[in-house]
Amino acid sequence: MMRAIETPVAAADAALEPAQQSVTARGRAIVITSGKGGVGKTTTTANVGAALAALGKRVVLVDADVGLRNLDIVLGLESRVKYHLLDVLEEKVTLDEALVRDKRSETLYLLAAAQTREKEDVITAQMKALIEQLRDRFDFVLIDCPAGIEMGFKNAVAGAQHAIIVCTPEVSAVRDADRVVGLLPSDWRPELIVNRLRPQLVKKGKMLSVDDVNGILRLPLLGVIADEPGVIVASNRGEPLALDPASETGAAYRTIAAKLSGQNVPAPTVNVPSGGFFTKLGSLFGGRA
């Protein structure tokens, strides 16, 4: 059983009036997943988390990709990480000791993954208990899910109540995303982010369109992120584009965060025609009812 400890966030909660505590008592735990590796889950987690924190939300990002830690790099926090997820689960350190506060926001925290351990080292029941504890302290718990559908996926989903599917406009990515959706709890209604879209290639019929992708996945569309070089540059610098007011991609992440926080935001629009891939996709998938 993990120890309940008082933290700066918990201490701040204790100072709230009772009515305020009832509103903020339980946060939302959201797993960001895809099935396929390399589609941008970690970048999405970092940017959506940063955008939510910029809205004044208390946010913790949990890197569940044990053995392949990257979320700290995208956030520019690698030099601050001393302890990791498994240190907390094995009670070697307190949760407060392992949480790393972002250098730009007082309401954004990171719980890093272990680099030298295996996903099988994580006990699912302990992971679920940890996520429950984090929900008591944060408005949003965003869980960066590892690739695949094995133990790492099961541990990342444990404790979550909602899922965001990140999918690139590739046949293999859509197939893997479709498989993952089928493995989520049947009462969930996951939302979709189409990542790395290139409108010019869609127009030329060389890339799947958003309609092509969602013709198979059939999910509420949470956002569309264009494929632009600035995303990679920002990730390498550890500076989420969501915090850049001049970036159109940053604006897309901020719109996603606004929707997650309950704001009435219009559905994303993409002014490109269908790429003409749907017939091919239909031949590769049975499709979910």
Short mmCIF file of the C-alpha atoms (twelve columns), coordinates in Angstrom:
data_MODEL
# 
_entry.id   MODEL 
# 
loop_
_atom_site.group_PDB 
_atom_site.id 
_atom_site.type_symbol 
_atom_site.label_atom_id 
_atom_site.label_alt_id 
_atom_site.label_comp_id 
_atom_site.label_asym_id 
_atom_site.label_seq_id 
_atom_site.Cartn_x 
_atom_site.Cartn_y 
_atom_site.Cartn_z 
_atom_site.pdbx_PDB_model_num 
ATOM 1   C CA . MET A 1   0.000   0.000  0.000   1 
ATOM 2   C CA . MET A 2   1.464   3.354  -1.028  1 
ATOM 3   C CA . ARG A 3   1.886   5.996  1.620   1 
ATOM 4   C CA . ALA A 4   -0.372  9.030  1.603   1 
ATOM 5   C CA . ILE A 5   1.861   12.060 1.930   1 
ATOM 6   C CA . GLU A 6   1.288   15.779 2.071   1 
ATOM 7   C CA . THR A 7   2.691   17.638 -0.893  1 
ATOM 8   C CA . PRO A 8   2.776   21.270 -1.982  1 
ATOM 9   C CA . VAL A 9   -0.248  20.577 -4.172  1 
ATOM 10  C CA . ALA A 10  -2.093  18.771 -1.371  1 
ATOM 11  C CA . ALA A 11  -1.257  21.525 1.088   1 
ATOM 12  C CA . ALA A 12  -2.670  24.106 -1.304  1 
ATOM 13  C CA . ASP A 13  -5.859  22.051 -1.589  1 
ATOM 14  C CA . ALA A 14  -6.224  21.971 2.176   1 
ATOM 15  C CA . ALA A 15  -6.372  25.752 2.227   1 
ATOM 16  C CA . LEU A 16  -9.400  25.855 -0.059  1 
ATOM 17  C CA . GLU A 17  -12.883 26.473 1.227   1 
ATOM 18  C CA . PRO A 18  -14.998 23.280 1.568   1 
ATOM 19  C CA . ALA A 19  -17.125 24.187 -1.450  1 
ATOM 20  C CA . GLN A 20  -14.010 24.615 -3.575  1 
ATOM 21  C CA . GLN A 21  -12.580 21.304 -2.391  1 
ATOM 22  C CA . SER A 22  -15.708 19.456 -3.506  1 
ATOM 23  C CA . VAL A 23  -15.335 20.855 -7.013  1 
ATOM 24  C CA . THR A 24  -11.658 20.005 -7.388  1 
ATOM 25  C CA . ALA A 25  -11.531 16.825 -5.298  1 
ATOM 26  C CA . ARG A 26  -11.242 14.366 -8.177  1 
ATOM 27  C CA . GLY A 27  -9.450  14.948 -11.436 1 
ATOM 28  C CA . ARG A 28  -9.736  13.186 -14.789 1 
ATOM 29  C CA . ALA A 29  -7.241  10.468 -15.665 1 
ATOM 30  C CA . ILE A 30  -6.770  10.247 -19.431 1 
ATOM 31  C CA . VAL A 31  -4.558  7.733  -21.213 1 
ATOM 32  C CA . ILE A 32  -3.022  8.930  -24.484 1 
ATOM 33  C CA . THR A 33  -2.527  5.890  -26.670 1 
ATOM 34  C CA . SER A 34  -2.361  4.622  -30.239 1 
ATOM 35  C CA . GLY A 35  -1.009  1.085  -30.491 1 
ATOM 36  C CA . LYS A 36  1.619   2.042  -33.065 1 
ATOM 37  C CA . GLY A 37  4.868   3.623  -31.963 1 
ATOM 38  C CA . GLY A 38  6.171   6.874  -33.417 1 
ATOM 39  C CA . VAL A 39  2.836   8.592  -33.994 1 
ATOM 40  C CA . GLY A 40  3.414   11.427 -31.518 1 
ATOM 41  C CA . LYS A 41  1.845   10.296 -28.228 1 
ATOM 42  C CA . THR A 42  4.603   11.801 -26.094 1 
ATOM 43  C CA . THR A 43  4.603   15.127 -27.944 1 
ATOM 44  C CA . THR A 44  0.815   15.221 -27.674 1 
ATOM 45  C CA . THR A 45  0.922   14.485 -23.944 1 
ATOM 46  C CA . ALA A 46  3.455   17.246 -23.321 1 
ATOM 47  C CA . ASN A 47  1.676   19.868 -25.388 1 
ATOM 48  C CA . VAL A 48  -1.857  19.157 -24.212 1 
ATOM 49  C CA . GLY A 49  -0.606  19.081 -20.629 1 
ATOM 50  C CA . ALA A 50  1.214   22.394 -21.023 1 
ATOM 51  C CA . ALA A 51  -1.878  23.951 -22.624 1 
ATOM 52  C CA . LEU A 52  -4.129  22.734 -19.802 1 
ATOM 53  C CA . ALA A 53  -1.725  24.162 -17.218 1 
ATOM 54  C CA . ALA A 54  -1.753  27.480 -19.092 1 
ATOM 55  C CA . LEU A 55  -5.536  27.496 -18.567 1 
ATOM 56  C CA . GLY A 56  -4.911  27.311 -14.822 1 
ATOM 57  C CA . LYS A 57  -5.536  23.596 -14.454 1 
ATOM 58  C CA . ARG A 58  -3.449  21.448 -12.127 1 
ATOM 59  C CA . VAL A 59  -1.872  18.827 -14.373 1 
ATOM 60  C CA . VAL A 60  0.429   15.847 -13.880 1 
ATOM 61  C CA . LEU A 61  1.951   13.968 -16.789 1 
ATOM 62  C CA . VAL A 62  2.757   10.321 -16.109 1 
ATOM 63  C CA . ASP A 63  5.303   8.640  -18.360 1 
ATOM 64  C CA . ALA A 64  4.170   4.998  -18.408 1 
ATOM 65  C CA . ASP A 65  6.715   3.963  -21.050 1 
ATOM 66  C CA . VAL A 66  9.003   2.117  -18.609 1 
ATOM 67  C CA . GLY A 67  12.395  1.452  -20.164 1 
ATOM 68  C CA . LEU A 68  12.083  4.175  -22.827 1 
ATOM 69  C CA . ARG A 69  11.710  7.478  -20.969 1 
ATOM 70  C CA . ASN A 70  11.175  10.461 -23.298 1 
ATOM 71  C CA . LEU A 71  8.507   12.722 -21.833 1 
ATOM 72  C CA . ASP A 72  11.076  14.502 -19.654 1 
ATOM 73  C CA . ILE A 73  13.100  15.438 -22.749 1 
ATOM 74  C CA . VAL A 74  10.109  16.866 -24.630 1 
ATOM 75  C CA . LEU A 75  9.337   19.003 -21.566 1 
ATOM 76  C CA . GLY A 76  12.972  20.016 -21.102 1 
ATOM 77  C CA . LEU A 77  13.045  18.520 -17.593 1 
ATOM 78  C CA . GLU A 78  15.584  15.715 -18.029 1 
ATOM 79  C CA . SER A 79  18.135  17.368 -15.729 1 
ATOM 80  C CA . ARG A 80  15.581  17.617 -12.913 1 
ATOM 81  C CA . VAL A 81  14.519  13.974 -12.797 1 
ATOM 82  C CA . LYS A 82  15.996  12.169 -9.770  1 
ATOM 83  C CA . TYR A 83  13.373  9.502  -9.112  1 
ATOM 84  C CA . HIS A 84  10.824  7.696  -11.232 1 
ATOM 85  C CA . LEU A 85  7.517   5.858  -11.323 1 
ATOM 86  C CA . LEU A 86  8.837   2.551  -10.016 1 
ATOM 87  C CA . ASP A 87  10.648  4.269  -7.152  1 
ATOM 88  C CA . VAL A 88  7.217   5.431  -5.985  1 
ATOM 89  C CA . LEU A 89  5.437   2.129  -6.587  1 
ATOM 90  C CA . GLU A 90  8.135   0.252  -4.679  1 
ATOM 91  C CA . GLU A 91  8.025   2.861  -1.874  1 
ATOM 92  C CA . LYS A 92  11.675  3.782  -2.206  1 
ATOM 93  C CA . VAL A 93  10.676  7.458  -2.261  1 
ATOM 94  C CA . THR A 94  7.496   9.408  -1.650  1 
ATOM 95  C CA . LEU A 95  5.362   10.634 -4.509  1 
ATOM 96  C CA . ASP A 96  6.280   14.188 -3.569  1 
ATOM 97  C CA . GLU A 97  9.972   13.396 -4.001  1 
ATOM 98  C CA . ALA A 98  9.438   11.905 -7.457  1 
ATOM 99  C CA . LEU A 99  7.199   14.607 -8.910  1 
ATOM 100 C CA . VAL A 100 9.065   17.205 -10.961 1 
ATOM 101 C CA . ARG A 101 7.507   20.633 -11.339 1 
ATOM 102 C CA . ASP A 102 7.722   22.222 -14.761 1 
ATOM 103 C CA . LYS A 103 10.079  25.186 -15.042 1 
ATOM 104 C CA . ARG A 104 7.453   27.323 -16.822 1 
ATOM 105 C CA . SER A 105 4.284   26.524 -14.890 1 
ATOM 106 C CA . GLU A 106 3.579   26.111 -11.182 1 
ATOM 107 C CA . THR A 107 0.631   23.825 -11.927 1 
ATOM 108 C CA . LEU A 108 2.323   21.340 -14.292 1 
ATOM 109 C CA . TYR A 109 4.165   18.291 -12.916 1 
ATOM 110 C CA . LEU A 110 5.912   15.245 -14.363 1 
ATOM 111 C CA . LEU A 111 6.243   11.719 -12.994 1 
ATOM 112 C CA . ALA A 112 8.998   10.192 -15.107 1 
ATOM 113 C CA . ALA A 113 9.381   6.575  -16.208 1 
ATOM 114 C CA . ALA A 114 12.299  4.334  -15.238 1 
ATOM 115 C CA . GLN A 115 14.922  3.925  -17.955 1 
ATOM 116 C CA . THR A 116 16.609  0.764  -16.705 1 
ATOM 117 C CA . ARG A 117 13.589  -1.345 -15.753 1 
ATOM 118 C CA . GLU A 118 11.033  -3.419 -17.661 1 
ATOM 119 C CA . LYS A 119 7.318   -2.808 -18.152 1 
ATOM 120 C CA . GLU A 120 6.649   -6.140 -16.473 1 
ATOM 121 C CA . ASP A 121 8.125   -4.719 -13.248 1 
ATOM 122 C CA . VAL A 122 5.010   -2.583 -12.814 1 
ATOM 123 C CA . ILE A 123 2.160   -4.212 -10.873 1 
ATOM 124 C CA . THR A 124 -1.137  -3.159 -12.424 1 
ATOM 125 C CA . ALA A 125 -3.000  -2.832 -9.113  1 
ATOM 126 C CA . GLN A 126 -0.292  -0.535 -7.766  1 
ATOM 127 C CA . MET A 127 -0.394  1.568  -10.927 1 
ATOM 128 C CA . LYS A 128 -4.149  1.942  -10.585 1 
ATOM 129 C CA . ALA A 129 -3.799  3.003  -6.943  1 
ATOM 130 C CA . LEU A 130 -1.183  5.575  -7.902  1 
ATOM 131 C CA . ILE A 131 -3.407  7.103  -10.568 1 
ATOM 132 C CA . GLU A 132 -6.267  7.275  -8.052  1 
ATOM 133 C CA . GLN A 133 -3.977  9.113  -5.636  1 
ATOM 134 C CA . LEU A 134 -2.968  11.567 -8.361  1 
ATOM 135 C CA . ARG A 135 -6.620  12.222 -9.223  1 
ATOM 136 C CA . ASP A 136 -7.113  13.441 -5.676  1 
ATOM 137 C CA . ARG A 137 -4.494  16.124 -6.218  1 
ATOM 138 C CA . PHE A 138 -4.721  17.184 -9.853  1 
ATOM 139 C CA . ASP A 139 -7.434  18.306 -12.253 1 
ATOM 140 C CA . PHE A 140 -5.912  16.240 -15.059 1 
ATOM 141 C CA . VAL A 141 -3.717  13.144 -15.002 1 
ATOM 142 C CA . LEU A 142 -2.395  12.540 -18.528 1 
ATOM 143 C CA . ILE A 143 -0.808  9.115  -18.993 1 
ATOM 144 C CA . ASP A 144 1.662   8.709  -21.855 1 
ATOM 145 C CA . CYS A 145 1.061   5.135  -23.012 1 
ATOM 146 C CA . PRO A 146 3.843   2.994  -24.495 1 
ATOM 147 C CA . ALA A 147 3.517   1.451  -27.941 1 
ATOM 148 C CA . GLY A 148 1.959   -1.979 -28.308 1 
ATOM 149 C CA . ILE A 149 -0.893  -3.747 -26.542 1 
ATOM 150 C CA . GLU A 150 0.989   -5.790 -23.981 1 
ATOM 151 C CA . MET A 151 1.643   -5.170 -20.275 1 
ATOM 152 C CA . GLY A 152 2.713   -1.551 -20.768 1 
ATOM 153 C CA . PHE A 153 -0.623  -0.756 -22.391 1 
ATOM 154 C CA . LYS A 154 -2.586  -2.534 -19.651 1 
ATOM 155 C CA . ASN A 155 -0.729  -0.645 -16.912 1 
ATOM 156 C CA . ALA A 156 -1.248  2.709  -18.644 1 
ATOM 157 C CA . VAL A 157 -4.987  2.131  -18.992 1 
ATOM 158 C CA . ALA A 158 -5.349  1.035  -15.355 1 
ATOM 159 C CA . GLY A 159 -6.884  3.825  -13.318 1 
ATOM 160 C CA . ALA A 160 -7.862  5.935  -16.334 1 
ATOM 161 C CA . GLN A 161 -11.453 6.849  -17.166 1 
ATOM 162 C CA . HIS A 162 -10.952 8.198  -20.665 1 
ATOM 163 C CA . ALA A 163 -8.693  7.736  -23.679 1 
ATOM 164 C CA . ILE A 164 -7.327  9.930  -26.431 1 
ATOM 165 C CA . ILE A 165 -6.306  8.030  -29.555 1 
ATOM 166 C CA . VAL A 166 -3.433  9.615  -31.478 1 
ATOM 167 C CA . CYS A 167 -3.308  8.449  -35.082 1 
ATOM 168 C CA . THR A 168 -1.265  9.544  -38.078 1 
ATOM 169 C CA . PRO A 169 -2.725  9.374  -41.619 1 
ATOM 170 C CA . GLU A 170 -1.101  6.020  -42.359 1 
ATOM 171 C CA . VAL A 171 -2.801  2.686  -43.006 1 
ATOM 172 C CA . SER A 172 -0.665  0.899  -40.394 1 
ATOM 173 C CA . ALA A 173 -1.398  3.552  -37.766 1 
ATOM 174 C CA . VAL A 174 -5.149  3.387  -38.419 1 
ATOM 175 C CA . ARG A 175 -5.118  -0.395 -38.198 1 
ATOM 176 C CA . ASP A 176 -3.261  -0.336 -34.861 1 
ATOM 177 C CA . ALA A 177 -5.481  2.439  -33.493 1 
ATOM 178 C CA . ASP A 178 -8.562  0.440  -34.435 1 
ATOM 179 C CA . ARG A 179 -7.176  -2.542 -32.533 1 
ATOM 180 C CA . VAL A 180 -6.494  -0.422 -29.446 1 
ATOM 181 C CA . VAL A 181 -9.994  1.061  -29.447 1 
ATOM 182 C CA . GLY A 182 -11.376 -2.470 -29.404 1 
ATOM 183 C CA . LEU A 183 -9.312  -3.263 -26.291 1 
ATOM 184 C CA . LEU A 184 -10.516 -0.291 -24.250 1 
ATOM 185 C CA . PRO A 185 -13.413 -0.696 -21.782 1 
ATOM 186 C CA . SER A 186 -16.685 -0.958 -23.672 1 
ATOM 187 C CA . ASP A 187 -18.279 1.946  -21.796 1 
ATOM 188 C CA . TRP A 188 -15.527 4.397  -22.789 1 
ATOM 189 C CA . ARG A 189 -15.995 6.881  -25.612 1 
ATOM 190 C CA . PRO A 190 -12.423 7.651  -26.709 1 
ATOM 191 C CA . GLU A 191 -11.649 10.779 -28.713 1 
ATOM 192 C CA . LEU A 192 -9.355  11.100 -31.714 1 
ATOM 193 C CA . ILE A 193 -6.428  13.351 -32.566 1 
ATOM 194 C CA . VAL A 194 -5.206  13.047 -36.152 1 
ATOM 195 C CA . ASN A 195 -1.522  13.931 -36.016 1 
ATOM 196 C CA . ARG A 196 1.048   14.935 -38.655 1 
ATOM 197 C CA . LEU A 197 -1.455  15.732 -41.390 1 
ATOM 198 C CA . ARG A 198 -0.030  17.182 -44.614 1 
ATOM 199 C CA . PRO A 199 -2.885  18.910 -46.473 1 
ATOM 200 C CA . GLN A 200 -0.910  19.226 -49.713 1 
ATOM 201 C CA . LEU A 201 -0.318  15.465 -49.849 1 
ATOM 202 C CA . VAL A 202 -3.989  14.854 -49.098 1 
ATOM 203 C CA . LYS A 203 -4.954  17.107 -52.013 1 
ATOM 204 C CA . LYS A 204 -2.676  15.109 -54.289 1 
ATOM 205 C CA . GLY A 205 -4.194  11.838 -53.128 1 
ATOM 206 C CA . LYS A 206 -0.924  10.708 -51.537 1 
ATOM 207 C CA . MET A 207 -2.019  10.784 -47.899 1 
ATOM 208 C CA . LEU A 208 -5.106  9.707  -46.006 1 
ATOM 209 C CA . SER A 209 -7.494  12.495 -45.134 1 
ATOM 210 C CA . VAL A 210 -9.104  13.012 -41.734 1 
ATOM 211 C CA . ASP A 211 -12.327 11.602 -43.173 1 
ATOM 212 C CA . ASP A 212 -10.465 8.534  -44.417 1 
ATOM 213 C CA . VAL A 213 -8.993  7.912  -40.967 1 
ATOM 214 C CA . ASN A 214 -12.216 8.435  -39.091 1 
ATOM 215 C CA . GLY A 215 -14.259 6.521  -41.604 1 
ATOM 216 C CA . ILE A 216 -12.716 3.484  -39.931 1 
ATOM 217 C CA . LEU A 217 -12.209 4.630  -36.349 1 
ATOM 218 C CA . ARG A 218 -15.571 6.433  -35.989 1 
ATOM 219 C CA . LEU A 219 -14.540 8.508  -32.982 1 
ATOM 220 C CA . PRO A 220 -15.329 12.050 -31.857 1 
ATOM 221 C CA . LEU A 221 -12.659 14.258 -33.420 1 
ATOM 222 C CA . LEU A 222 -10.808 16.137 -30.673 1 
ATOM 223 C CA . GLY A 223 -8.217  17.817 -32.873 1 
ATOM 224 C CA . VAL A 224 -6.047  17.811 -35.980 1 
ATOM 225 C CA . ILE A 225 -2.327  18.587 -35.819 1 
ATOM 226 C CA . ALA A 226 -0.425  19.532 -38.971 1 
ATOM 227 C CA . ASP A 227 2.955   18.030 -39.744 1 
ATOM 228 C CA . GLU A 228 5.354   20.955 -39.480 1 
ATOM 229 C CA . PRO A 229 9.109   21.060 -38.782 1 
ATOM 230 C CA . GLY A 230 8.542   23.323 -35.782 1 
ATOM 231 C CA . VAL A 231 7.114   20.415 -33.789 1 
ATOM 232 C CA . ILE A 232 10.369  18.450 -33.938 1 
ATOM 233 C CA . VAL A 233 12.469  21.550 -33.256 1 
ATOM 234 C CA . ALA A 234 10.377  22.456 -30.216 1 
ATOM 235 C CA . SER A 235 10.487  18.876 -28.888 1 
ATOM 236 C CA . ASN A 236 14.268  18.746 -29.222 1 
ATOM 237 C CA . ARG A 237 14.527  22.022 -27.330 1 
ATOM 238 C CA . GLY A 238 12.147  20.886 -24.610 1 
ATOM 239 C CA . GLU A 239 9.788   23.779 -25.341 1 
ATOM 240 C CA . PRO A 240 6.173   22.700 -26.018 1 
ATOM 241 C CA . LEU A 241 4.686   24.531 -29.008 1 
ATOM 242 C CA . ALA A 242 1.444   24.886 -27.073 1 
ATOM 243 C CA . LEU A 243 3.118   27.744 -25.181 1 
ATOM 244 C CA . ASP A 244 4.074   29.620 -28.363 1 
ATOM 245 C CA . PRO A 245 1.324   32.178 -29.103 1 
ATOM 246 C CA . ALA A 246 2.587   32.621 -32.673 1 
ATOM 247 C CA . SER A 247 2.381   28.934 -33.594 1 
ATOM 248 C CA . GLU A 248 -0.653  27.603 -35.484 1 
ATOM 249 C CA . THR A 249 0.169   24.122 -34.241 1 
ATOM 250 C CA . GLY A 250 0.383   25.508 -30.712 1 
ATOM 251 C CA . ALA A 251 -3.072  26.997 -31.214 1 
ATOM 252 C CA . ALA A 252 -4.371  23.561 -32.233 1 
ATOM 253 C CA . TYR A 253 -3.050  22.071 -28.992 1 
ATOM 254 C CA . ARG A 254 -4.595  24.927 -27.005 1 
ATOM 255 C CA . THR A 255 -7.949  24.268 -28.665 1 
ATOM 256 C CA . ILE A 256 -7.728  20.598 -27.658 1 
ATOM 257 C CA . ALA A 257 -6.983  21.626 -24.067 1 
ATOM 258 C CA . ALA A 258 -9.910  24.031 -24.066 1 
ATOM 259 C CA . LYS A 259 -12.252 21.259 -25.210 1 
ATOM 260 C CA . LEU A 260 -10.953 18.890 -22.527 1 
ATOM 261 C CA . SER A 261 -11.477 21.559 -19.880 1 
ATOM 262 C CA . GLY A 262 -15.131 21.857 -20.826 1 
ATOM 263 C CA . GLN A 263 -15.109 24.968 -22.979 1 
ATOM 264 C CA . ASN A 264 -17.541 25.130 -25.886 1 
ATOM 265 C CA . VAL A 265 -15.103 24.983 -28.792 1 
ATOM 266 C CA . PRO A 266 -16.166 24.415 -32.414 1 
ATOM 267 C CA . ALA A 267 -15.229 21.076 -33.938 1 
ATOM 268 C CA . PRO A 268 -11.936 21.154 -35.869 1 
ATOM 269 C CA . THR A 269 -12.261 21.795 -39.585 1 
ATOM 270 C CA . VAL A 270 -9.829  20.626 -42.240 1 
ATOM 271 C CA . ASN A 271 -10.138 22.291 -45.631 1 
ATOM 272 C CA . VAL A 272 -8.796  19.449 -47.747 1 
ATOM 273 C CA . PRO A 273 -10.748 16.893 -49.793 1 
ATOM 274 C CA . SER A 274 -10.738 13.167 -49.194 1 
ATOM 275 C CA . GLY A 275 -7.500  11.531 -50.244 1 
ATOM 276 C CA . GLY A 276 -9.295  8.717  -52.034 1 
ATOM 277 C CA . PHE A 277 -7.876  6.021  -49.794 1 
ATOM 278 C CA . PHE A 278 -11.106 4.958  -48.167 1 
ATOM 279 C CA . THR A 279 -11.776 2.076  -50.564 1 
ATOM 280 C CA . LYS A 280 -8.330  0.695  -49.833 1 
ATOM 281 C CA . LEU A 281 -8.831  1.118  -46.106 1 
ATOM 282 C CA . GLY A 282 -12.184 -0.598 -46.243 1 
ATOM 283 C CA . SER A 283 -10.553 -3.633 -47.788 1 
ATOM 284 C CA . LEU A 284 -8.063  -3.839 -44.910 1 
ATOM 285 C CA . PHE A 285 -10.486 -3.486 -41.997 1 
ATOM 286 C CA . GLY A 286 -13.649 -5.181 -40.976 1 
ATOM 287 C CA . GLY A 287 -14.698 -1.933 -39.300 1 
ATOM 288 C CA . ARG A 288 -16.259 -1.664 -35.858 1 
ATOM 289 C CA . ALA A 289 -19.986 -1.447 -35.455 1 
# 
